[in-house]
Amino acid sequence: DRNTGFECDQWTVEDIQETYKDLKIDHGLTCALAFRWGSDFNELVSALQAAAAYAVATDGMVFDCEAGEIYSAAHAVKIARETEAALPQAELMMQQALKEFGAKK
């Protein structure tokens, strides 16, 4: 029941390998989609869901550049679901932190 969004760009495998030199890609991939989100946790969930859905639809995989890990489509779906389930707690913690540090909305 919320509007949200994320950015999505297409990368070539060569771009990925140049940026992440230690990453081993041997799945016969020719391109990749990069999903980016900002500071909104709903954007994170949406980006994870979109990446997981794309991986499932294309028999692909998901690369988490922050963790430096490649996930199967099934594992990406699991992460997206777990993140969505954790969203209310994360939002509550953020609200508490904002109150504690006196930040205004």
Tab-separated table of N, CA and C in Angstrom, residues 4-61:
chain	number	residue	atom	x	y	z
A	4	THR	N	6.727	3.166	-4.124
A	4	THR	CA	8.167	3.016	-3.938
A	4	THR	C	8.822	2.915	-5.301
A	5	GLY	N	10.102	2.834	-5.318
A	5	GLY	CA	10.803	2.726	-6.585
A	5	GLY	C	12.250	2.358	-6.375
A	6	PHE	N	12.950	2.170	-7.473
A	6	PHE	CA	14.369	1.866	-7.467
A	6	PHE	C	14.892	2.152	-8.858
A	7	GLU	N	16.188	2.180	-9.001
A	7	GLU	CA	16.809	2.374	-10.314
A	7	GLU	C	17.222	1.029	-10.873
A	8	CYS	N	17.190	0.912	-12.182
A	8	CYS	CA	17.614	-0.316	-12.842
A	8	CYS	C	18.407	0.064	-14.095
A	9	ASP	N	19.644	-0.430	-14.174
A	9	ASP	CA	20.506	-0.180	-15.329
A	9	ASP	C	21.008	-1.506	-15.876
A	10	GLN	N	21.281	-1.532	-17.176
A	10	GLN	CA	21.863	-2.726	-17.784
A	10	GLN	C	23.373	-2.575	-17.853
A	11	TRP	N	24.081	-3.620	-17.444
A	11	TRP	CA	25.540	-3.681	-17.526
A	11	TRP	C	25.928	-4.851	-18.418
A	12	THR	N	27.086	-4.740	-19.038
A	12	THR	CA	27.631	-5.902	-19.739
A	12	THR	C	28.438	-6.717	-18.726
A	13	VAL	N	28.674	-7.966	-19.054
A	13	VAL	CA	29.493	-8.806	-18.184
A	13	VAL	C	30.904	-8.235	-18.095
A	14	GLU	N	31.386	-7.656	-19.175
A	14	GLU	CA	32.710	-7.049	-19.166
A	14	GLU	C	32.775	-5.891	-18.172
A	15	ASP	N	31.712	-5.079	-18.116
A	15	ASP	CA	31.665	-3.976	-17.142
A	15	ASP	C	31.753	-4.516	-15.722
A	16	ILE	N	31.027	-5.575	-15.462
A	16	ILE	CA	31.018	-6.163	-14.119
A	16	ILE	C	32.392	-6.713	-13.774
A	17	GLN	N	32.981	-7.440	-14.692
A	17	GLN	CA	34.287	-8.036	-14.425
A	17	GLN	C	35.366	-6.976	-14.266
A	18	GLU	N	35.242	-5.868	-14.978
A	18	GLU	CA	36.213	-4.778	-14.829
A	18	GLU	C	36.059	-4.099	-13.469
A	19	THR	N	34.830	-3.940	-13.015
A	19	THR	CA	34.566	-3.287	-11.734
A	19	THR	C	34.881	-4.201	-10.559
A	20	TYR	N	34.524	-5.474	-10.680
A	20	TYR	CA	34.716	-6.458	-9.604
A	20	TYR	C	35.686	-7.529	-10.103
A	21	LYS	N	36.956	-7.213	-10.061
A	21	LYS	CA	37.991	-8.053	-10.668
A	21	LYS	C	38.077	-9.462	-10.073
A	22	ASP	N	37.734	-9.632	-8.798
A	22	ASP	CA	37.831	-10.948	-8.165
A	22	ASP	C	36.597	-11.817	-8.381
A	23	LEU	N	35.568	-11.257	-8.984
A	23	LEU	CA	34.319	-11.980	-9.181
A	23	LEU	C	34.458	-12.963	-10.338
A	24	LYS	N	34.079	-14.200	-10.102
A	24	LYS	CA	34.120	-15.240	-11.134
A	24	LYS	C	32.719	-15.446	-11.684
A	25	ILE	N	32.538	-15.114	-12.955
A	25	ILE	CA	31.246	-15.297	-13.613
A	25	ILE	C	31.434	-16.352	-14.693
A	26	ASP	N	30.828	-17.505	-14.484
A	26	ASP	CA	30.972	-18.582	-15.470
A	26	ASP	C	29.614	-19.199	-15.792
A	27	HIS	N	28.609	-18.360	-15.862
A	27	HIS	CA	27.246	-18.833	-16.072
A	27	HIS	C	26.799	-18.618	-17.517
A	28	GLY	N	27.693	-18.206	-18.392
A	28	GLY	CA	27.324	-17.930	-19.771
A	28	GLY	C	26.495	-16.655	-19.919
A	29	LEU	N	26.637	-15.738	-18.984
A	29	LEU	CA	25.859	-14.501	-19.020
A	29	LEU	C	26.423	-13.530	-20.045
A	30	THR	N	25.543	-12.757	-20.631
A	30	THR	CA	25.977	-11.730	-21.572
A	30	THR	C	25.689	-10.333	-21.050
A	31	CYS	N	24.769	-10.215	-20.097
A	31	CYS	CA	24.457	-8.907	-19.528
A	31	CYS	C	23.921	-9.085	-18.119
A	32	ALA	N	23.763	-7.962	-17.445
A	32	ALA	CA	23.246	-7.977	-16.076
A	32	ALA	C	22.436	-6.714	-15.850
A	33	LEU	N	21.496	-6.803	-14.941
A	33	LEU	CA	20.747	-5.625	-14.524
A	33	LEU	C	21.230	-5.217	-13.145
A	34	ALA	N	21.449	-3.932	-12.970
A	34	ALA	CA	21.866	-3.395	-11.670
A	34	ALA	C	20.666	-2.693	-11.048
A	35	PHE	N	20.268	-3.148	-9.873
A	35	PHE	CA	19.155	-2.555	-9.140
A	35	PHE	C	19.726	-1.717	-8.007
A	36	ARG	N	19.356	-0.436	-7.966
A	36	ARG	CA	19.842	0.466	-6.919
A	36	ARG	C	18.660	1.051	-6.172
A	37	TRP	N	18.871	1.246	-4.887
A	37	TRP	CA	17.827	1.852	-4.063
A	37	TRP	C	18.455	2.944	-3.227
A	38	GLY	N	17.615	3.830	-2.699
A	38	GLY	CA	18.100	4.949	-1.892
A	38	GLY	C	18.018	4.652	-0.411
A	39	SER	N	17.468	5.561	0.329
A	39	SER	CA	17.469	5.444	1.781
A	39	SER	C	16.161	4.894	2.338
A	40	ASP	N	15.228	4.541	1.506
A	40	ASP	CA	13.918	4.054	1.929
A	40	ASP	C	13.939	2.524	1.944
A	41	PHE	N	13.590	1.938	3.095
A	41	PHE	CA	13.595	0.479	3.207
A	41	PHE	C	12.614	-0.178	2.233
A	42	ASN	N	11.533	0.518	1.888
A	42	ASN	CA	10.589	-0.030	0.916
A	42	ASN	C	11.242	-0.150	-0.461
A	43	GLU	N	12.138	0.781	-0.777
A	43	GLU	CA	12.882	0.697	-2.033
A	43	GLU	C	13.796	-0.523	-2.020
A	44	LEU	N	14.423	-0.788	-0.879
A	44	LEU	CA	15.273	-1.969	-0.743
A	44	LEU	C	14.474	-3.226	-1.031
A	45	VAL	N	13.324	-3.362	-0.394
A	45	VAL	CA	12.496	-4.549	-0.590
A	45	VAL	C	12.072	-4.667	-2.056
A	46	SER	N	11.645	-3.568	-2.658
A	46	SER	CA	11.219	-3.593	-4.058
A	46	SER	C	12.359	-4.000	-4.991
A	47	ALA	N	13.540	-3.461	-4.748
A	47	ALA	CA	14.694	-3.804	-5.582
A	47	ALA	C	15.061	-5.284	-5.422
A	48	LEU	N	15.034	-5.776	-4.184
A	48	LEU	CA	15.330	-7.191	-3.953
A	48	LEU	C	14.300	-8.087	-4.633
A	49	GLN	N	13.032	-7.716	-4.547
A	49	GLN	CA	11.977	-8.503	-5.181
A	49	GLN	C	12.131	-8.512	-6.700
A	50	ALA	N	12.431	-7.351	-7.265
A	50	ALA	CA	12.600	-7.260	-8.714
A	50	ALA	C	13.808	-8.074	-9.175
A	51	ALA	N	14.910	-7.979	-8.437
A	51	ALA	CA	16.108	-8.745	-8.800
A	51	ALA	C	15.837	-10.245	-8.704
A	52	ALA	N	15.156	-10.662	-7.655
A	52	ALA	CA	14.837	-12.085	-7.487
A	52	ALA	C	13.905	-12.567	-8.594
A	53	ALA	N	12.888	-11.772	-8.911
A	53	ALA	CA	11.945	-12.154	-9.966
A	53	ALA	C	12.648	-12.263	-11.313
A	54	TYR	N	13.543	-11.323	-11.600
A	54	TYR	CA	14.285	-11.367	-12.862
A	54	TYR	C	15.185	-12.601	-12.918
A	55	ALA	N	15.834	-12.911	-11.801
A	55	ALA	CA	16.700	-14.091	-11.756
A	55	ALA	C	15.891	-15.371	-11.961
A	56	VAL	N	14.726	-15.448	-11.359
A	56	VAL	CA	13.866	-16.623	-11.541
A	56	VAL	C	13.429	-16.729	-13.002
A	57	ALA	N	12.984	-15.616	-13.576
A	57	ALA	CA	12.459	-15.616	-14.944
A	57	ALA	C	13.514	-15.950	-15.991
A	58	THR	N	14.769	-15.625	-15.705
A	58	THR	CA	15.835	-15.816	-16.694
A	58	THR	C	16.787	-16.956	-16.350
A	59	ASP	N	16.468	-17.695	-15.282
A	59	ASP	CA	17.376	-18.730	-14.778
A	59	ASP	C	18.754	-18.121	-14.519
A	60	GLY	N	18.718	-16.936	-13.938
A	60	GLY	CA	19.946	-16.200	-13.677
A	60	GLY	C	20.349	-16.259	-12.219
A	61	MET	N	21.104	-15.258	-11.812
A	61	MET	CA	21.584	-15.175	-10.442
A	61	MET	C	21.586	-13.716	-10.016
